[in-house]
CSV table of C-alpha atoms and ligand atoms in Angstrom, one decimal:
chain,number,residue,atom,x,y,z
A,294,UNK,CA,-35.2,-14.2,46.9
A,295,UNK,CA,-31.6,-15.1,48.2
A,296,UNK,CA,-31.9,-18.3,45.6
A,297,UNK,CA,-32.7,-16.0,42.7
A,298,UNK,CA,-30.1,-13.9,43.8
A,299,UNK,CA,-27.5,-16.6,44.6
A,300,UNK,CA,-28.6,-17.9,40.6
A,301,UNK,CA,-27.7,-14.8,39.4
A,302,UNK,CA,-24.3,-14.3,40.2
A,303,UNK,CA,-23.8,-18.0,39.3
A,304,UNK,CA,-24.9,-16.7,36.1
A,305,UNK,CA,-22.7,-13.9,36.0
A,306,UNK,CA,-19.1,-16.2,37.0
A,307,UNK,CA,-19.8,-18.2,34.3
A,308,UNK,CA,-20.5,-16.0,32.1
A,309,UNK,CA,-17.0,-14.1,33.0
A,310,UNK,CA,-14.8,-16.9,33.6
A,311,UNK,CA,-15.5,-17.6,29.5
A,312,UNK,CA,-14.9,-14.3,28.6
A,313,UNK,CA,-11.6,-15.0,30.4
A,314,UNK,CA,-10.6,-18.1,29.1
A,315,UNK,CA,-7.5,-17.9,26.9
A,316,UNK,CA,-9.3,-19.1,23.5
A,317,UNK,CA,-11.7,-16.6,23.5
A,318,UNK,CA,-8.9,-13.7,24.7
A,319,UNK,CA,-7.0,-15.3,21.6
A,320,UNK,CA,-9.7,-14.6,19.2
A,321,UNK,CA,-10.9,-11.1,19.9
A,322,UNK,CA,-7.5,-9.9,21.3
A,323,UNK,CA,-4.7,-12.4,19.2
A,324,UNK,CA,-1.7,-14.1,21.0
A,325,UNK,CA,0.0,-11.1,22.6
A,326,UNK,CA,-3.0,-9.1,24.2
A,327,UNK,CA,-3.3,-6.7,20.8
A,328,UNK,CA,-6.5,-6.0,19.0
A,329,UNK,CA,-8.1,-7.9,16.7
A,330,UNK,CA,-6.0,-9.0,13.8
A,331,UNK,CA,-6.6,-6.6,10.5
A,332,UNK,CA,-8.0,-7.8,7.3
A,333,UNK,CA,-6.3,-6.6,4.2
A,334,UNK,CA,-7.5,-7.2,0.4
A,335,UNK,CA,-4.4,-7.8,-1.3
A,336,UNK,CA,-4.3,-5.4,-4.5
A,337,UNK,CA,-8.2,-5.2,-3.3
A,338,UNK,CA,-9.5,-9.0,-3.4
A,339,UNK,CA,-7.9,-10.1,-6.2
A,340,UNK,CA,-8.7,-13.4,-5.5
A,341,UNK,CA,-12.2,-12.6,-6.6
A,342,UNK,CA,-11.8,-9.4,-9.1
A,343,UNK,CA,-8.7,-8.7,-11.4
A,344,UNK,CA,-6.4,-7.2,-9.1
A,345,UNK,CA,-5.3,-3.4,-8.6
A,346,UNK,CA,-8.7,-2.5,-10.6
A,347,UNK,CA,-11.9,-0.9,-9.3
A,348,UNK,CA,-13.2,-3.3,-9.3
A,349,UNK,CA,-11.3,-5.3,-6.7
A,350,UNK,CA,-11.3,-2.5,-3.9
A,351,UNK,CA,-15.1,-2.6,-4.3
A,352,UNK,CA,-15.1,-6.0,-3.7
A,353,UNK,CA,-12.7,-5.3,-0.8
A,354,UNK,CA,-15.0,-2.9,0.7
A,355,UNK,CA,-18.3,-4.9,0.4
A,356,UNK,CA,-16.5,-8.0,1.8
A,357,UNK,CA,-15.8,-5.8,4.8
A,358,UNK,CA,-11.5,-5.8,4.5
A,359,UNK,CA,-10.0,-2.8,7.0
A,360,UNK,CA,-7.2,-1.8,4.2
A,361,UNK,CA,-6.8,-3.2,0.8
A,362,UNK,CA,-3.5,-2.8,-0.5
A,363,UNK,CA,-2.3,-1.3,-3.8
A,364,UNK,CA,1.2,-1.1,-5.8
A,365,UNK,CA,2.0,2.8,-7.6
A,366,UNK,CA,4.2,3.3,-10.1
A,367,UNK,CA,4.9,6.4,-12.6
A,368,UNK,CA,3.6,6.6,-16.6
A,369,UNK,CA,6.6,8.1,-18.7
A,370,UNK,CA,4.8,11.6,-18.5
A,371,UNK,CA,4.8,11.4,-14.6
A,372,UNK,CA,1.2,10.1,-13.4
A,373,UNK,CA,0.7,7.6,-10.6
A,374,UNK,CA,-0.7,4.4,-11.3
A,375,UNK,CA,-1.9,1.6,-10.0
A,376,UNK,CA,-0.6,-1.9,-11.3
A,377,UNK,CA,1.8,-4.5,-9.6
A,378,UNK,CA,4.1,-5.1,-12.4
A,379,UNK,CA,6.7,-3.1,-14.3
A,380,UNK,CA,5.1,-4.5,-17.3
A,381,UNK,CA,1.3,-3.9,-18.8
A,382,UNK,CA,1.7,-6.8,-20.1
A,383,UNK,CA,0.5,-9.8,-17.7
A,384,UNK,CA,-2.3,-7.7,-16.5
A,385,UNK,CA,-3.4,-5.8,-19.6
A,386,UNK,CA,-4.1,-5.9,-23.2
A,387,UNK,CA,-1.1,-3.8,-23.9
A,388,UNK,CA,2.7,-4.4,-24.0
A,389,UNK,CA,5.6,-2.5,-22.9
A,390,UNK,CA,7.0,-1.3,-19.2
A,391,UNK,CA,4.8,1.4,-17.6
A,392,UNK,CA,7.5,3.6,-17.5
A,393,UNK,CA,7.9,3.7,-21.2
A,394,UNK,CA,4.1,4.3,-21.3
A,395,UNK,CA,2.3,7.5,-21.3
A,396,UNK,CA,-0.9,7.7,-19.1
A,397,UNK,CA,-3.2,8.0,-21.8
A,398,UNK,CA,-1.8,5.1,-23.6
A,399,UNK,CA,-2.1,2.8,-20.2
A,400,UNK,CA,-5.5,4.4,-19.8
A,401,UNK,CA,-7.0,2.9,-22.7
A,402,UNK,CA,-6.2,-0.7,-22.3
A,403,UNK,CA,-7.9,-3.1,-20.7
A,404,UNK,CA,-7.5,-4.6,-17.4
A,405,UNK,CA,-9.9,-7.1,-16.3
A,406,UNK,CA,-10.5,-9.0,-19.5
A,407,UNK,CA,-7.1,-11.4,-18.3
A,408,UNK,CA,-9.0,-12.3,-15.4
A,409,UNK,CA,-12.9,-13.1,-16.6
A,410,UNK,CA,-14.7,-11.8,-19.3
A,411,UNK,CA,-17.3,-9.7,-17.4
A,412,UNK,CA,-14.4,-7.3,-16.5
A,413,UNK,CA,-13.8,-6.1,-19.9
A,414,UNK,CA,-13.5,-2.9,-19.9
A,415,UNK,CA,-11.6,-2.5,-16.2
A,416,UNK,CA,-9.3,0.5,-16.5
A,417,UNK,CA,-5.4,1.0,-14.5
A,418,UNK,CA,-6.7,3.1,-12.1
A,419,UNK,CA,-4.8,6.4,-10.9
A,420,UNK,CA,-3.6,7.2,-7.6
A,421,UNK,CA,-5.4,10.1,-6.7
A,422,UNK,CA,-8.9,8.5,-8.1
A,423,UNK,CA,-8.4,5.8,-5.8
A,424,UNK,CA,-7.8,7.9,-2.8
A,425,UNK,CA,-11.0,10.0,-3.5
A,426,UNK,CA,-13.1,7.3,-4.0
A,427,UNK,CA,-12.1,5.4,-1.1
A,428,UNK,CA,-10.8,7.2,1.9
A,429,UNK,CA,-12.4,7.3,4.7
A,430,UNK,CA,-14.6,4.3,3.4
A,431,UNK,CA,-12.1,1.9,4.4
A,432,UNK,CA,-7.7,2.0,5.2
A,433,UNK,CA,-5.1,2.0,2.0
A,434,UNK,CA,-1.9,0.5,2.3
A,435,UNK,CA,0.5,2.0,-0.4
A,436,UNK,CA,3.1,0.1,-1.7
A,437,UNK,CA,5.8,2.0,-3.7
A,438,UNK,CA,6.6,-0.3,-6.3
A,439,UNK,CA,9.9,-0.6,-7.3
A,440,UNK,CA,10.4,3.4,-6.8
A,441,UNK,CA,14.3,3.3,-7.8
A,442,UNK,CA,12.9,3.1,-11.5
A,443,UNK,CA,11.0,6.2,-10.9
A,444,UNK,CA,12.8,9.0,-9.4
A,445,UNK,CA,10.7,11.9,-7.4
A,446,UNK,CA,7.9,9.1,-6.8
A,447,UNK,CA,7.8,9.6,-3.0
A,448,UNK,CA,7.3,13.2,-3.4
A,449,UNK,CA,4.6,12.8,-6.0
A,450,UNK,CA,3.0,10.0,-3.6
A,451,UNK,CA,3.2,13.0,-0.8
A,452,UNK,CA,1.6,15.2,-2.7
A,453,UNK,CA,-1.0,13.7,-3.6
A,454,UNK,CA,-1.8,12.7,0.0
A,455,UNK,CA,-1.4,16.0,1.5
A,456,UNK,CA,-3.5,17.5,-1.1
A,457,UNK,CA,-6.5,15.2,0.3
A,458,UNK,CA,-5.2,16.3,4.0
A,459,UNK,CA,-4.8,12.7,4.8
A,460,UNK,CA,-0.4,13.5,6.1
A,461,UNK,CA,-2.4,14.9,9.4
A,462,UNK,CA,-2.3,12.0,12.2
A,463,UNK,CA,-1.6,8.6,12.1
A,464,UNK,CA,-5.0,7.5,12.7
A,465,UNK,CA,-6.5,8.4,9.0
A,466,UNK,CA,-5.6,4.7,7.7
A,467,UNK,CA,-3.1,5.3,5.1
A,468,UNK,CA,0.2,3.5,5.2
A,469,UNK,CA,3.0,3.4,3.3
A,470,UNK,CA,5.3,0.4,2.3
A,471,UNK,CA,8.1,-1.1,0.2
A,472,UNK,CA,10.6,-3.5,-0.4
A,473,UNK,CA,12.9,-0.4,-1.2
A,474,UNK,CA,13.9,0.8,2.4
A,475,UNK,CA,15.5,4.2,1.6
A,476,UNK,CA,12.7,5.0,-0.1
A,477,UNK,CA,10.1,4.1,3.0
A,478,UNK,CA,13.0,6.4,4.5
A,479,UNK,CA,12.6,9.3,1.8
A,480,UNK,CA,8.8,9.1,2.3
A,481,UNK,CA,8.7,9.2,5.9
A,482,UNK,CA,10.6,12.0,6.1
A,483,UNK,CA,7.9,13.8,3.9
A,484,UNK,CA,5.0,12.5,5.8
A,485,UNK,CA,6.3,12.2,9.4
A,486,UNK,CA,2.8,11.2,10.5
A,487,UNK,CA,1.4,8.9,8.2
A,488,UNK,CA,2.4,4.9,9.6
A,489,UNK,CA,5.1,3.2,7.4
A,490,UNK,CA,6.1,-0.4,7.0
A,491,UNK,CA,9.1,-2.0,5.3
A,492,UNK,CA,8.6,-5.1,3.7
A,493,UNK,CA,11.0,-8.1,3.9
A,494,UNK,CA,11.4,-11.2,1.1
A,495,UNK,CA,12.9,-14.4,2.0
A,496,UNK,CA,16.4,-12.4,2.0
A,497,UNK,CA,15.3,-11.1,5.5
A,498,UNK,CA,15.1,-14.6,6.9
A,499,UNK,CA,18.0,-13.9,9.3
A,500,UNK,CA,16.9,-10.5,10.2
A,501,UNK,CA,18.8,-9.3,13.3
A,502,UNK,CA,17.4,-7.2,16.4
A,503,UNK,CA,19.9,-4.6,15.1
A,504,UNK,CA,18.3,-4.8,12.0
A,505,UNK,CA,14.8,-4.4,13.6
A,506,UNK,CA,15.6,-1.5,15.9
A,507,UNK,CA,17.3,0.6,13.1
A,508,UNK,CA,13.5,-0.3,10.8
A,509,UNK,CA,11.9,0.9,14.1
A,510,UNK,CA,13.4,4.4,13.6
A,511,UNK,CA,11.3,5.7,10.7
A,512,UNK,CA,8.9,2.5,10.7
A,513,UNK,CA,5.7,1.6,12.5
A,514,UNK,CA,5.3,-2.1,10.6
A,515,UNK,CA,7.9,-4.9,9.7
A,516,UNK,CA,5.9,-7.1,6.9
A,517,UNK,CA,7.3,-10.2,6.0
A,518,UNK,CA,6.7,-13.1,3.3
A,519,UNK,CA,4.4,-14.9,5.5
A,520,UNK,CA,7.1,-18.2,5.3
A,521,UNK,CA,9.5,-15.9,7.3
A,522,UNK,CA,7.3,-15.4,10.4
A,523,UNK,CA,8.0,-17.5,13.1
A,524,UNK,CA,6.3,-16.8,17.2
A,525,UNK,CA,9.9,-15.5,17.8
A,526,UNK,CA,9.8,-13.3,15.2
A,527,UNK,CA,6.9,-11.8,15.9
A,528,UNK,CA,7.7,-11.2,19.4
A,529,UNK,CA,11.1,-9.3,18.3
A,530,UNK,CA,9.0,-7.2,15.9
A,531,UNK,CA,6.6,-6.5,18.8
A,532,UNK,CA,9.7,-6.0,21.7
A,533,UNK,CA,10.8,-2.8,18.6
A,534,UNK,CA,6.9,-1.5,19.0
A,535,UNK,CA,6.6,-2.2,15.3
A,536,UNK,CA,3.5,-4.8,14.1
A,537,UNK,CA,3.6,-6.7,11.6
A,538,UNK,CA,1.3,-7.3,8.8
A,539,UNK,CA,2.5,-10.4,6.8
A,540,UNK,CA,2.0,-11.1,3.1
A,541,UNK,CA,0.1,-13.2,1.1
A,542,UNK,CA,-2.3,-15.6,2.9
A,543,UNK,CA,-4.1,-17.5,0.2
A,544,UNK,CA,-5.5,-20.4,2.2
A,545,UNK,CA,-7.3,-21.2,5.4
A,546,UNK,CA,-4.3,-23.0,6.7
A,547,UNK,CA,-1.8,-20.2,6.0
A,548,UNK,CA,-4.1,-18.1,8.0
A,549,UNK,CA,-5.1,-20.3,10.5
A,550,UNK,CA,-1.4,-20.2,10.9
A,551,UNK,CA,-0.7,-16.4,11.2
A,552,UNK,CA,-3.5,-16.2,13.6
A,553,UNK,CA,-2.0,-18.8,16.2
A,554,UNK,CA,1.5,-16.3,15.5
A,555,UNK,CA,-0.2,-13.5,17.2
A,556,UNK,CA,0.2,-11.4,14.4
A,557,UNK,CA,-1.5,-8.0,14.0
A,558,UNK,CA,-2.8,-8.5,10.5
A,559,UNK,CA,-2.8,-10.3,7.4
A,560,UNK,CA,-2.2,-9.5,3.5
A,561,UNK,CA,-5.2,-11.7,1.7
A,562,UNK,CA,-6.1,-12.0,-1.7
A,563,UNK,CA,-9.0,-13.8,-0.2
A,564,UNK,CA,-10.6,-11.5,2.7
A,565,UNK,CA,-13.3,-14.2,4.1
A,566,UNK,CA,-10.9,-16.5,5.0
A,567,UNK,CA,-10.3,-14.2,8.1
A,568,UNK,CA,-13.8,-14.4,8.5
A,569,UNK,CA,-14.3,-18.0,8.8
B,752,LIG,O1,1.8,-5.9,0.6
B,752,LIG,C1,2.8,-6.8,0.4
B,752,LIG,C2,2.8,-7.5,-0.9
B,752,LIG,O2,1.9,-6.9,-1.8
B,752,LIG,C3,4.2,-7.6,-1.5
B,752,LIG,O3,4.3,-8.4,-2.6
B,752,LIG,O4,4.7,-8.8,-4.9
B,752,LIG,O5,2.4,-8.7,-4.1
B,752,LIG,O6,3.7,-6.6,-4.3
B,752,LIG,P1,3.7,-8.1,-4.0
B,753,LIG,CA1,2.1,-5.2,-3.4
């Protein structure tokens, strides 16, 4: 009896004392102690799907990403969209910018054929289509694309959110980021609740704790080029309470590399290579 017993609890402190160990609190909790590091599909997984389509958040949500990410911008007559450049013209049939472009002209080209012929047919998506079809299913970051070409675009981007009642709490998984910093201001003034992030291109690399603490004051994430993050820098992101959700991991070693960072999550165009 006491030998079964006395097995047991050997059982039981070696069992613990891995739980403990500081590789396995690295993989389930990351570097600093925080939760597991988020996966998000970068303009859905666009490594996989033509990005910014249908298409590619599907493929986001069946590969299991937390968030994809998506860029909006504004048709001439005033509809959101969703396409990464100011231009139809890399990522469609069509030519011209999509602010010189009326909805129902951007509507009818084609947006998957660039990437593989069994997309044919892949339409820009809206804003508010992709919000009904995926909230709730899994988190959205929202970048504002270049919003100084389209003026009122924050309010627009509110409206559309509050109309779903997703402005509530900051726990509904919407976010919303850009490399324009007054308008990640503008915006979180309109949704005081919803998380916001301010990106940072390799312009930021000397990015001062001043600097930080005045992005901490309307936002919740700092997200840099990923060649811009450094274990310091994450660490002064993390001493503002911000996180930080670097952008664009495209191969296992990148990652590998943002993992060993401690950083809270990773922009992907590939989401299984967090998986690996
Ligand atoms: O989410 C960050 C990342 O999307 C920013 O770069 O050029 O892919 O929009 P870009
Ligand atoms: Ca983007």
């Amino acid at each position: 009896m006491f030998k079964r017993t006395a097995s047991v609890l050997l059982m039981a402190i070696l069992l613990a004392s891995f739980f403990v160990t500081p590789a396995f609190a690295q993989k389930i909790h990351g570097k600093g102690g925080n939760s597991k590091t988020i996966n998000i599909a970068h303009r859905g997984a666009s490594g996989y799907a033509p990005e910014n389509t249908i298409a590619a958040f599907r493929k986001a949500v069946q590969m299991r990403a937390d968030y994809f990410e998506i860029d909006v911008q504004m048709t001439k007559d005033g509809k959101l969209v969703v396409i990464h450049d100011t231009t139809v013209d890399r990522t469609t049939n069509g030519t011209g910018k999509v602010g010189n472009l009326k909805f129902d002209e951007i509507r009818s080209l084609d947006a998957g054929s660039w990437f593989a012929p069994e997309y044919a047919g892949e339409k820009v998506p809206t804003f508010g289509e992709i919000l009904d079809q995926f909230r709730g299913r899994t988190g959205i970051l929202i970048e504002l694309k270049s919003p100084e070409l389209y003026p009122g675009i924050e309010e627009k981007v509110a409206k559309e959110i509050k109309k779903r009642n997703l402005h509530h709490n900051p726990h509904q998984r919407i976010i919303v980021q850009s490399f324009n910093h007054d308008s990640v201001q503008k915006s979180k003034s309109l949704l005081p609740n919803v998380p916001h992030g301010v990106l940072a291109g390799m312009n930021w690399k000397n990015v001062t704790d001043v600097q930080l603490q005045q992005f901490a004051t309307y936002a919740d994430y700092f997200n840099p080029n990923q060649n811009l993050l450094t274990s310091e820098l994450v660490d002064r992101i993390h001493s503002k309470n911000m996180k930080t959700w670097p952008y664009t991991a495209r191969t296992q070693e990148q990652v590998d590399r943002l993992l060993g960072l401690g950083v809270d999550g990773i922009i992907t165009d590939f989401p299984d290579l967090l998986q690996k």
